[in-house]
Each structure stands twice: as structure tokens, then as C-alpha cells.
Amino acid sequence: MLRSRRQRGESQFGCLIGLVVLLVACVLAYKLIPIKVKAADMRDTMVNEAKSAGQHDEKMIMKIILRKAQELEFPITEENVEIHRNSTYIKIDMRYTVPVDLPGFTYKWNFHHHTENPIF
């Protein structure tokens, strides 16, 4: 004899909760992943400029970093970038905040990139 597993009053509430959680995860991924990729690109630019410090001076490095920030539409200014150089190494620190518009509020995502490299 086959019995039905369905009982009176049973609902699909668990499925509904699962769909809501999936929807929230998709919205977060849609908003946050592109910013994370752009931040990685910004960090790569900073590291590459530190590696080529023997060929570029501080002004050129700052100009290239700010041009990349403008291209990526990041709110980075000269105040957000610190470049320290001596005869043997270069150190670059970059701190900035990217506002992320999420449904219902704006999240401020803080980034800090740091690199040190010897000058050849």
C-alpha cells in the first residue's frame, strides 16, 4: 500500500526561503564581484608601477595610478596614494573606499593595497 507523504497543512515555506536566499546571493554577487575584479586590477597596476620604479619617478607613478583609477571609475585621489622612495626600495600604500549601492542601503567597501619593491 502506497502512502502519500503529503500531510495536511504542509507548505512550501522552506522552498520559498531557499529562493529568497538564492536571490539575495545573486544580487550581492552581481554588485560585488565586478568591484573586486576592478580592485585586483588596480592593485596589479600599483605593483607593476612599483616594479618599474627604476624607470619612473614618483610623479609618473602617481599619474599612471590616478589614470587607472579614473579608467576603473574608482574614487582615488593623490591623498589616497602614498609613495615613499629611497635609494634601494619603493613603498606604495593606497587606501580608498568604494560605495556599493545595494537594495535599501549603500555599503562602503574599504580597500588597502600595499607593495614594497627593490629598485634596480
mmCIF file of N, CA and C in Angstrom:
data_model
loop_
_atom_site.group_PDB
_atom_site.id
_atom_site.type_symbol
_atom_site.label_atom_id
_atom_site.label_comp_id
_atom_site.label_asym_id
_atom_site.label_seq_id
_atom_site.Cartn_x
_atom_site.Cartn_y
_atom_site.Cartn_z
ATOM 1 N N MET A 1 0.833 -1.153 0.000
ATOM 2 C CA MET A 1 0.000 0.000 0.000
ATOM 3 C C MET A 1 0.901 1.247 0.000
ATOM 4 N N LEU A 2 0.649 2.154 -0.908
ATOM 5 C CA LEU A 2 1.415 3.387 -1.007
ATOM 6 C C LEU A 2 0.754 4.470 -0.177
ATOM 7 N N ARG A 3 1.518 5.109 0.579
ATOM 8 C CA ARG A 3 1.004 6.221 1.370
ATOM 9 C C ARG A 3 1.558 7.526 0.815
ATOM 10 N N SER A 4 0.776 8.517 0.854
ATOM 11 C CA SER A 4 1.209 9.843 0.429
ATOM 12 C C SER A 4 2.024 10.476 1.544
ATOM 13 N N ARG A 5 3.119 11.066 1.193
ATOM 14 C CA ARG A 5 3.963 11.726 2.193
ATOM 15 C C ARG A 5 3.426 13.110 2.530
ATOM 16 N N ARG A 6 2.535 13.591 1.773
ATOM 17 C CA ARG A 6 1.987 14.921 1.991
ATOM 18 C C ARG A 6 0.960 14.880 3.117
ATOM 19 N N GLN A 7 1.126 15.785 4.052
ATOM 20 C CA GLN A 7 0.190 15.852 5.161
ATOM 21 C C GLN A 7 -0.570 17.159 5.083
ATOM 22 N N ARG A 8 -1.677 17.203 5.759
ATOM 23 C CA ARG A 8 -2.468 18.431 5.782
ATOM 24 C C ARG A 8 -1.664 19.562 6.407
ATOM 25 N N GLY A 9 -1.797 20.758 5.824
ATOM 26 C CA GLY A 9 -1.126 21.924 6.374
ATOM 27 C C GLY A 9 0.320 22.061 5.951
ATOM 28 N N GLU A 10 0.843 21.104 5.221
ATOM 29 C CA GLU A 10 2.223 21.188 4.756
ATOM 30 C C GLU A 10 2.322 22.275 3.703
ATOM 31 N N SER A 11 3.366 23.087 3.789
ATOM 32 C CA SER A 11 3.531 24.161 2.810
ATOM 33 C C SER A 11 4.920 24.099 2.201
ATOM 34 N N GLN A 12 5.127 24.958 1.265
ATOM 35 C CA GLN A 12 6.423 25.035 0.580
ATOM 36 C C GLN A 12 7.244 26.208 1.123
ATOM 37 N N PHE A 13 7.103 26.486 2.403
ATOM 38 C CA PHE A 13 7.784 27.616 3.022
ATOM 39 C C PHE A 13 9.302 27.482 2.943
ATOM 40 N N GLY A 14 9.833 26.297 3.134
ATOM 41 C CA GLY A 14 11.281 26.073 3.055
ATOM 42 C C GLY A 14 11.820 26.368 1.674
ATOM 43 N N CYS A 15 11.073 26.018 0.667
ATOM 44 C CA CYS A 15 11.477 26.302 -0.716
ATOM 45 C C CYS A 15 11.489 27.806 -0.963
ATOM 46 N N LEU A 16 10.487 28.492 -0.442
ATOM 47 C CA LEU A 16 10.408 29.943 -0.602
ATOM 48 C C LEU A 16 11.601 30.620 0.067
ATOM 49 N N ILE A 17 11.954 30.194 1.259
ATOM 50 C CA ILE A 17 13.118 30.760 1.964
ATOM 51 C C ILE A 17 14.394 30.501 1.159
ATOM 52 N N GLY A 18 14.529 29.307 0.617
ATOM 53 C CA GLY A 18 15.693 28.976 -0.198
ATOM 54 C C GLY A 18 15.797 29.860 -1.425
ATOM 55 N N LEU A 19 14.679 30.143 -2.072
ATOM 56 C CA LEU A 19 14.680 31.011 -3.256
ATOM 57 C C LEU A 19 15.045 32.451 -2.893
ATOM 58 N N VAL A 20 14.569 32.924 -1.744
ATOM 59 C CA VAL A 20 14.913 34.277 -1.302
ATOM 60 C C VAL A 20 16.409 34.371 -1.012
ATOM 61 N N VAL A 21 16.949 33.371 -0.330
ATOM 62 C CA VAL A 21 18.390 33.362 -0.040
ATOM 63 C C VAL A 21 19.198 33.321 -1.340
ATOM 64 N N LEU A 22 18.770 32.523 -2.295
ATOM 65 C CA LEU A 22 19.447 32.452 -3.589
ATOM 66 C C LEU A 22 19.379 33.793 -4.320
ATOM 67 N N LEU A 23 18.235 34.452 -4.276
ATOM 68 C CA LEU A 23 18.083 35.751 -4.919
ATOM 69 C C LEU A 23 19.012 36.787 -4.284
ATOM 70 N N VAL A 24 19.082 36.815 -2.959
ATOM 71 C CA VAL A 24 19.968 37.753 -2.263
ATOM 72 C C VAL A 24 21.427 37.479 -2.634
ATOM 73 N N ALA A 25 21.820 36.212 -2.676
ATOM 74 C CA ALA A 25 23.197 35.859 -3.045
ATOM 75 C C ALA A 25 23.510 36.296 -4.471
ATOM 76 N N CYS A 26 22.566 36.143 -5.375
ATOM 77 C CA CYS A 26 22.787 36.558 -6.767
ATOM 78 C C CYS A 26 22.931 38.072 -6.883
ATOM 79 N N VAL A 27 22.110 38.823 -6.158
ATOM 80 C CA VAL A 27 22.208 40.287 -6.193
ATOM 81 C C VAL A 27 23.552 40.738 -5.628
ATOM 82 N N LEU A 28 23.972 40.151 -4.505
ATOM 83 C CA LEU A 28 25.266 40.510 -3.924
ATOM 84 C C LEU A 28 26.412 40.185 -4.874
ATOM 85 N N ALA A 29 26.364 39.028 -5.484
ATOM 86 C CA ALA A 29 27.413 38.643 -6.433
ATOM 87 C C ALA A 29 27.441 39.599 -7.625
ATOM 88 N N TYR A 30 26.269 39.971 -8.119
ATOM 89 C CA TYR A 30 26.166 40.877 -9.268
ATOM 90 C C TYR A 30 26.780 42.239 -8.949
ATOM 91 N N LYS A 31 26.618 42.695 -7.715
ATOM 92 C CA LYS A 31 27.132 44.011 -7.329
ATOM 93 C C LYS A 31 28.601 43.968 -6.887
ATOM 94 N N LEU A 32 29.013 42.918 -6.171
ATOM 95 C CA LEU A 32 30.333 42.914 -5.527
ATOM 96 C C LEU A 32 31.455 42.337 -6.387
ATOM 97 N N ILE A 33 31.173 41.334 -7.195
ATOM 98 C CA ILE A 33 32.243 40.698 -7.976
ATOM 99 C C ILE A 33 32.917 41.666 -8.943
ATOM 100 N N PRO A 34 32.173 42.492 -9.703
ATOM 101 C CA PRO A 34 32.878 43.436 -10.591
ATOM 102 C C PRO A 34 33.778 44.423 -9.843
ATOM 103 N N ILE A 35 33.362 44.842 -8.654
ATOM 104 C CA ILE A 35 34.192 45.762 -7.879
ATOM 105 C C ILE A 35 35.456 45.063 -7.401
ATOM 106 N N LYS A 36 35.329 43.826 -6.982
ATOM 107 C CA LYS A 36 36.502 43.059 -6.531
ATOM 108 C C LYS A 36 37.489 42.843 -7.685
ATOM 109 N N VAL A 37 36.984 42.585 -8.878
ATOM 110 C CA VAL A 37 37.842 42.407 -10.045
ATOM 111 C C VAL A 37 38.560 43.718 -10.386
ATOM 112 N N LYS A 38 37.835 44.831 -10.329
ATOM 113 C CA LYS A 38 38.453 46.129 -10.600
ATOM 114 C C LYS A 38 39.516 46.457 -9.544
ATOM 115 N N ALA A 39 39.244 46.119 -8.279
ATOM 116 C CA ALA A 39 40.219 46.370 -7.214
ATOM 117 C C ALA A 39 41.489 45.549 -7.434
ATOM 118 N N ALA A 40 41.329 44.321 -7.905
ATOM 119 C CA ALA A 40 42.504 43.497 -8.215
ATOM 120 C C ALA A 40 43.293 44.102 -9.369
ATOM 121 N N ASP A 41 42.595 44.648 -10.352
ATOM 122 C CA ASP A 41 43.259 45.313 -11.480
ATOM 123 C C ASP A 41 44.003 46.559 -10.987
ATOM 124 N N MET A 42 43.404 47.294 -10.072
ATOM 125 C CA MET A 42 44.045 48.483 -9.502
ATOM 126 C C MET A 42 45.302 48.086 -8.737
ATOM 127 N N ARG A 43 45.215 47.010 -7.975
ATOM 128 C CA ARG A 43 46.382 46.527 -7.229
ATOM 129 C C ARG A 43 47.485 46.069 -8.178
ATOM 130 N N ASP A 44 47.133 45.382 -9.254
ATOM 131 C CA ASP A 44 48.124 44.944 -10.238
ATOM 132 C C ASP A 44 48.847 46.139 -10.857
ATOM 133 N N THR A 45 48.110 47.194 -11.145
ATOM 134 C CA THR A 45 48.724 48.396 -11.704
ATOM 135 C C THR A 45 49.723 48.994 -10.724
ATOM 136 N N MET A 46 49.342 49.042 -9.453
ATOM 137 C CA MET A 46 50.232 49.586 -8.429
ATOM 138 C C MET A 46 51.503 48.735 -8.300
ATOM 139 N N VAL A 47 51.353 47.412 -8.289
ATOM 140 C CA VAL A 47 52.510 46.509 -8.172
ATOM 141 C C VAL A 47 53.413 46.645 -9.396
ATOM 142 N N ASN A 48 52.840 46.722 -10.575
ATOM 143 C CA ASN A 48 53.639 46.878 -11.797
ATOM 144 C C ASN A 48 54.412 48.188 -11.792
ATOM 145 N N GLU A 49 53.792 49.247 -11.292
ATOM 146 C CA GLU A 49 54.495 50.529 -11.220
ATOM 147 C C GLU A 49 55.622 50.486 -10.191
ATOM 148 N N ALA A 50 55.418 49.754 -9.113
ATOM 149 C CA ALA A 50 56.493 49.609 -8.129
ATOM 150 C C ALA A 50 57.670 48.833 -8.734
ATOM 151 N N LYS A 51 57.358 47.857 -9.568
ATOM 152 C CA LYS A 51 58.427 47.081 -10.213
ATOM 153 C C LYS A 51 59.206 47.916 -11.217
ATOM 154 N N SER A 52 58.552 48.891 -11.830
ATOM 155 C CA SER A 52 59.239 49.725 -12.820
ATOM 156 C C SER A 52 59.696 51.047 -12.214
ATOM 157 N N ALA A 53 59.890 51.082 -10.903
ATOM 158 C CA ALA A 53 60.286 52.318 -10.218
ATOM 159 C C ALA A 53 61.657 52.815 -10.652
ATOM 160 N N GLY A 54 62.487 51.928 -11.169
ATOM 161 C CA GLY A 54 63.796 52.355 -11.659
ATOM 162 C C GLY A 54 63.690 53.206 -12.911
ATOM 163 N N GLN A 55 62.586 53.095 -13.627
ATOM 164 C CA GLN A 55 62.407 53.838 -14.874
ATOM 165 C C GLN A 55 61.471 55.035 -14.724
ATOM 166 N N HIS A 56 60.617 55.028 -13.683
ATOM 167 C CA HIS A 56 59.647 56.109 -13.489
ATOM 168 C C HIS A 56 59.897 56.814 -12.161
ATOM 169 N N ASP A 57 59.685 58.111 -12.158
ATOM 170 C CA ASP A 57 59.774 58.838 -10.894
ATOM 171 C C ASP A 57 58.401 58.834 -10.212
ATOM 172 N N GLU A 58 58.332 59.444 -9.014
ATOM 173 C CA GLU A 58 57.101 59.422 -8.227
ATOM 174 C C GLU A 58 55.932 60.077 -8.944
ATOM 175 N N LYS A 59 56.202 61.173 -9.632
ATOM 176 C CA LYS A 59 55.120 61.885 -10.338
ATOM 177 C C LYS A 59 54.533 61.023 -11.448
ATOM 178 N N MET A 60 55.385 60.328 -12.180
ATOM 179 C CA MET A 60 54.909 59.461 -13.260
ATOM 180 C C MET A 60 54.106 58.289 -12.695
ATOM 181 N N ILE A 61 54.591 57.703 -11.601
ATOM 182 C CA ILE A 61 53.877 56.592 -10.971
ATOM 183 C C ILE A 61 52.507 57.059 -10.499
ATOM 184 N N MET A 62 52.454 58.222 -9.853
ATOM 185 C CA MET A 62 51.180 58.763 -9.374
ATOM 186 C C MET A 62 50.234 59.022 -10.549
ATOM 187 N N LYS A 63 50.765 59.561 -11.625
ATOM 188 C CA LYS A 63 49.942 59.859 -12.802
ATOM 189 C C LYS A 63 49.342 58.577 -13.386
ATOM 190 N N ILE A 64 50.126 57.525 -13.476
ATOM 191 C CA ILE A 64 49.650 56.260 -14.031
ATOM 192 C C ILE A 64 48.602 55.630 -13.116
ATOM 193 N N ILE A 65 48.840 55.676 -11.803
ATOM 194 C CA ILE A 65 47.871 55.117 -10.852
ATOM 195 C C ILE A 65 46.552 55.881 -10.918
ATOM 196 N N LEU A 66 46.615 57.208 -10.952
ATOM 197 C CA LEU A 66 45.386 58.003 -10.997
ATOM 198 C C LEU A 66 44.647 57.832 -12.321
ATOM 199 N N ARG A 67 45.391 57.658 -13.413
ATOM 200 C CA ARG A 67 44.748 57.413 -14.712
ATOM 201 C C ARG A 67 44.001 56.080 -14.688
ATOM 202 N N LYS A 68 44.611 55.065 -14.090
ATOM 203 C CA LYS A 68 43.960 53.754 -13.984
ATOM 204 C C LYS A 68 42.729 53.834 -13.084
ATOM 205 N N ALA A 69 42.822 54.586 -11.996
ATOM 206 C CA ALA A 69 41.674 54.756 -11.100
ATOM 207 C C ALA A 69 40.518 55.448 -11.818
ATOM 208 N N GLN A 70 40.834 56.428 -12.629
ATOM 209 C CA GLN A 70 39.794 57.119 -13.398
ATOM 210 C C GLN A 70 39.172 56.170 -14.418
ATOM 211 N N GLU A 71 39.993 55.357 -15.057
ATOM 212 C CA GLU A 71 39.502 54.380 -16.030
ATOM 213 C C GLU A 71 38.556 53.367 -15.368
ATOM 214 N N LEU A 72 38.893 52.951 -14.146
ATOM 215 C CA LEU A 72 38.072 51.980 -13.424
ATOM 216 C C LEU A 72 36.916 52.629 -12.663
ATOM 217 N N GLU A 73 36.863 53.968 -12.694
ATOM 218 C CA GLU A 73 35.828 54.742 -12.001
ATOM 219 C C GLU A 73 35.882 54.533 -10.491
ATOM 220 N N PHE A 74 37.109 54.525 -9.950
ATOM 221 C CA PHE A 74 37.324 54.421 -8.512
ATOM 222 C C PHE A 74 37.595 55.813 -7.950
ATOM 223 N N PRO A 75 37.106 56.093 -6.750
ATOM 224 C CA PRO A 75 37.312 57.421 -6.148
ATOM 225 C C PRO A 75 38.685 57.541 -5.485
ATOM 226 N N ILE A 76 39.729 57.537 -6.292
ATOM 227 C CA ILE A 76 41.093 57.614 -5.770
ATOM 228 C C ILE A 76 41.699 58.943 -6.198
ATOM 229 N N THR A 77 42.257 59.661 -5.212
ATOM 230 C CA THR A 77 42.928 60.923 -5.480
ATOM 231 C C THR A 77 44.370 60.819 -4.974
ATOM 232 N N GLU A 78 45.124 61.884 -5.146
ATOM 233 C CA GLU A 78 46.518 61.884 -4.672
ATOM 234 C C GLU A 78 46.604 61.682 -3.166
ATOM 235 N N GLU A 79 45.575 62.100 -2.437
ATOM 236 C CA GLU A 79 45.575 61.940 -0.979
ATOM 237 C C GLU A 79 45.446 60.473 -0.569
ATOM 238 N N ASN A 80 44.908 59.632 -1.456
ATOM 239 C CA ASN A 80 44.721 58.214 -1.148
ATOM 240 C C ASN A 80 45.969 57.377 -1.420
ATOM 241 N N VAL A 81 46.961 57.952 -2.090
ATOM 242 C CA VAL A 81 48.153 57.199 -2.501
ATOM 243 C C VAL A 81 49.386 57.808 -1.844
ATOM 244 N N GLU A 82 50.165 56.961 -1.179
ATOM 245 C CA GLU A 82 51.428 57.391 -0.582
ATOM 246 C C GLU A 82 52.567 56.640 -1.261
ATOM 247 N N ILE A 83 53.528 57.393 -1.757
ATOM 248 C CA ILE A 83 54.694 56.800 -2.407
ATOM 249 C C ILE A 83 55.933 57.237 -1.638
ATOM 250 N N HIS A 84 56.669 56.266 -1.122
ATOM 251 C CA HIS A 84 57.914 56.534 -0.403
ATOM 252 C C HIS A 84 59.039 55.815 -1.142
ATOM 253 N N ARG A 85 60.065 56.573 -1.445
ATOM 254 C CA ARG A 85 61.188 56.004 -2.193
ATOM 255 C C ARG A 85 62.488 56.419 -1.529
ATOM 256 N N ASN A 86 63.428 55.486 -1.489
ATOM 257 C CA ASN A 86 64.795 55.841 -1.131
ATOM 258 C C ASN A 86 65.700 55.224 -2.192
ATOM 259 N N SER A 87 66.955 55.125 -1.923
ATOM 260 C CA SER A 87 67.877 54.675 -2.972
ATOM 261 C C SER A 87 67.766 53.185 -3.289
ATOM 262 N N THR A 88 67.185 52.389 -2.405
ATOM 263 C CA THR A 88 67.156 50.945 -2.637
ATOM 264 C C THR A 88 65.770 50.339 -2.817
ATOM 265 N N TYR A 89 64.732 51.010 -2.352
ATOM 266 C CA TYR A 89 63.404 50.408 -2.496
ATOM 267 C C TYR A 89 62.335 51.485 -2.633
ATOM 268 N N ILE A 90 61.156 51.037 -3.046
ATOM 269 C CA ILE A 90 59.985 51.904 -3.140
ATOM 270 C C ILE A 90 58.842 51.217 -2.408
ATOM 271 N N LYS A 91 58.053 52.021 -1.721
ATOM 272 C CA LYS A 91 56.893 51.520 -0.992
ATOM 273 C C LYS A 91 55.685 52.356 -1.414
ATOM 274 N N ILE A 92 54.614 51.677 -1.810
ATOM 275 C CA ILE A 92 53.387 52.367 -2.212
ATOM 276 C C ILE A 92 52.239 51.839 -1.356
ATOM 277 N N ASP A 93 51.506 52.764 -0.760
ATOM 278 C CA ASP A 93 50.301 52.448 0.011
ATOM 279 C C ASP A 93 49.127 53.154 -0.638
ATOM 280 N N MET A 94 48.021 52.442 -0.756
ATOM 281 C CA MET A 94 46.823 53.034 -1.340
ATOM 282 C C MET A 94 45.619 52.609 -0.501
ATOM 283 N N ARG A 95 44.857 53.590 -0.037
ATOM 284 C CA ARG A 95 43.633 53.338 0.724
ATOM 285 C C ARG A 95 42.502 54.106 0.046
ATOM 286 N N TYR A 96 41.401 53.418 -0.170
ATOM 287 C CA TYR A 96 40.248 54.072 -0.767
ATOM 288 C C TYR A 96 38.978 53.317 -0.390
ATOM 289 N N THR A 97 37.860 53.985 -0.546
ATOM 290 C CA THR A 97 36.551 53.426 -0.221
ATOM 291 C C THR A 97 35.674 53.502 -1.452
ATOM 292 N N VAL A 98 35.062 52.385 -1.794
ATOM 293 C CA VAL A 98 34.157 52.325 -2.940
ATOM 294 C C VAL A 98 32.734 52.162 -2.409
ATOM 295 N N PRO A 99 31.838 53.104 -2.731
ATOM 296 C CA PRO A 99 30.447 52.937 -2.315
ATOM 297 C C PRO A 99 29.748 51.916 -3.214
ATOM 298 N N VAL A 100 29.054 50.969 -2.581
ATOM 299 C CA VAL A 100 28.322 49.926 -3.317
ATOM 300 C C VAL A 100 26.838 50.119 -3.031
ATOM 301 N N ASP A 101 26.075 50.428 -4.070
ATOM 302 C CA ASP A 101 24.636 50.627 -3.907
ATOM 303 C C ASP A 101 23.934 49.282 -3.905
ATOM 304 N N LEU A 102 23.439 48.901 -2.730
ATOM 305 C CA LEU A 102 22.674 47.674 -2.574
ATOM 306 C C LEU A 102 21.216 48.049 -2.325
ATOM 307 N N PRO A 103 20.299 47.142 -2.572
ATOM 308 C CA PRO A 103 18.888 47.468 -2.320
ATOM 309 C C PRO A 103 18.668 47.840 -0.849
ATOM 310 N N GLY A 104 18.261 49.070 -0.623
ATOM 311 C CA GLY A 104 17.949 49.507 0.727
ATOM 312 C C GLY A 104 19.036 50.310 1.416
ATOM 313 N N PHE A 105 20.300 50.176 1.011
ATOM 314 C CA PHE A 105 21.368 50.941 1.652
ATOM 315 C C PHE A 105 22.610 50.962 0.765
ATOM 316 N N THR A 106 23.562 51.814 1.148
ATOM 317 C CA THR A 106 24.840 51.913 0.451
ATOM 318 C C THR A 106 25.940 51.387 1.369
ATOM 319 N N TYR A 107 26.644 50.369 0.901
ATOM 320 C CA TYR A 107 27.753 49.780 1.647
ATOM 321 C C TYR A 107 29.043 50.465 1.219
ATOM 322 N N LYS A 108 29.876 50.841 2.178
ATOM 323 C CA LYS A 108 31.167 51.460 1.876
ATOM 324 C C LYS A 108 32.251 50.409 2.048
ATOM 325 N N TRP A 109 32.804 49.968 0.921
ATOM 326 C CA TRP A 109 33.799 48.902 0.903
ATOM 327 C C TRP A 109 35.188 49.532 0.933
ATOM 328 N N ASN A 110 35.936 49.291 2.000
ATOM 329 C CA ASN A 110 37.272 49.856 2.167
ATOM 330 C C ASN A 110 38.323 48.915 1.589
ATOM 331 N N PHE A 111 39.269 49.501 0.862
ATOM 332 C CA PHE A 111 40.381 48.753 0.292
ATOM 333 C C PHE A 111 41.697 49.358 0.772
ATOM 334 N N HIS A 112 42.678 48.499 1.014
ATOM 335 C CA HIS A 112 44.031 48.929 1.340
ATOM 336 C C HIS A 112 45.001 48.046 0.559
ATOM 337 N N HIS A 113 45.754 48.667 -0.328
ATOM 338 C CA HIS A 113 46.765 47.946 -1.102
ATOM 339 C C HIS A 113 48.140 48.456 -0.669
ATOM 340 N N HIS A 114 49.078 47.551 -0.548
ATOM 341 C CA HIS A 114 50.429 47.902 -0.127
ATOM 342 C C HIS A 114 51.418 47.063 -0.932
ATOM 343 N N THR A 115 52.487 47.706 -1.365
ATOM 344 C CA THR A 115 53.554 46.966 -2.024
ATOM 345 C C THR A 115 54.892 47.606 -1.712
ATOM 346 N N GLU A 116 55.899 46.786 -1.597
ATOM 347 C CA GLU A 116 57.281 47.223 -1.461
ATOM 348 C C GLU A 116 58.104 46.479 -2.484
ATOM 349 N N ASN A 117 59.011 47.179 -3.106
ATOM 350 C CA ASN A 117 59.812 46.553 -4.147
ATOM 351 C C ASN A 117 61.200 47.172 -4.181
ATOM 352 N N PRO A 118 62.239 46.367 -4.395
ATOM 353 C CA PRO A 118 63.568 46.962 -4.559
ATOM 354 C C PRO A 118 63.655 47.693 -5.892
ATOM 355 N N ILE A 119 64.481 48.703 -5.914
ATOM 356 C CA ILE A 119 64.699 49.467 -7.147
ATOM 357 C C ILE A 119 65.979 48.969 -7.785
ATOM 358 N N PHE A 120 65.872 48.597 -9.043
ATOM 359 C CA PHE A 120 67.052 48.099 -9.778
ATOM 360 C C PHE A 120 67.580 49.133 -10.704
#
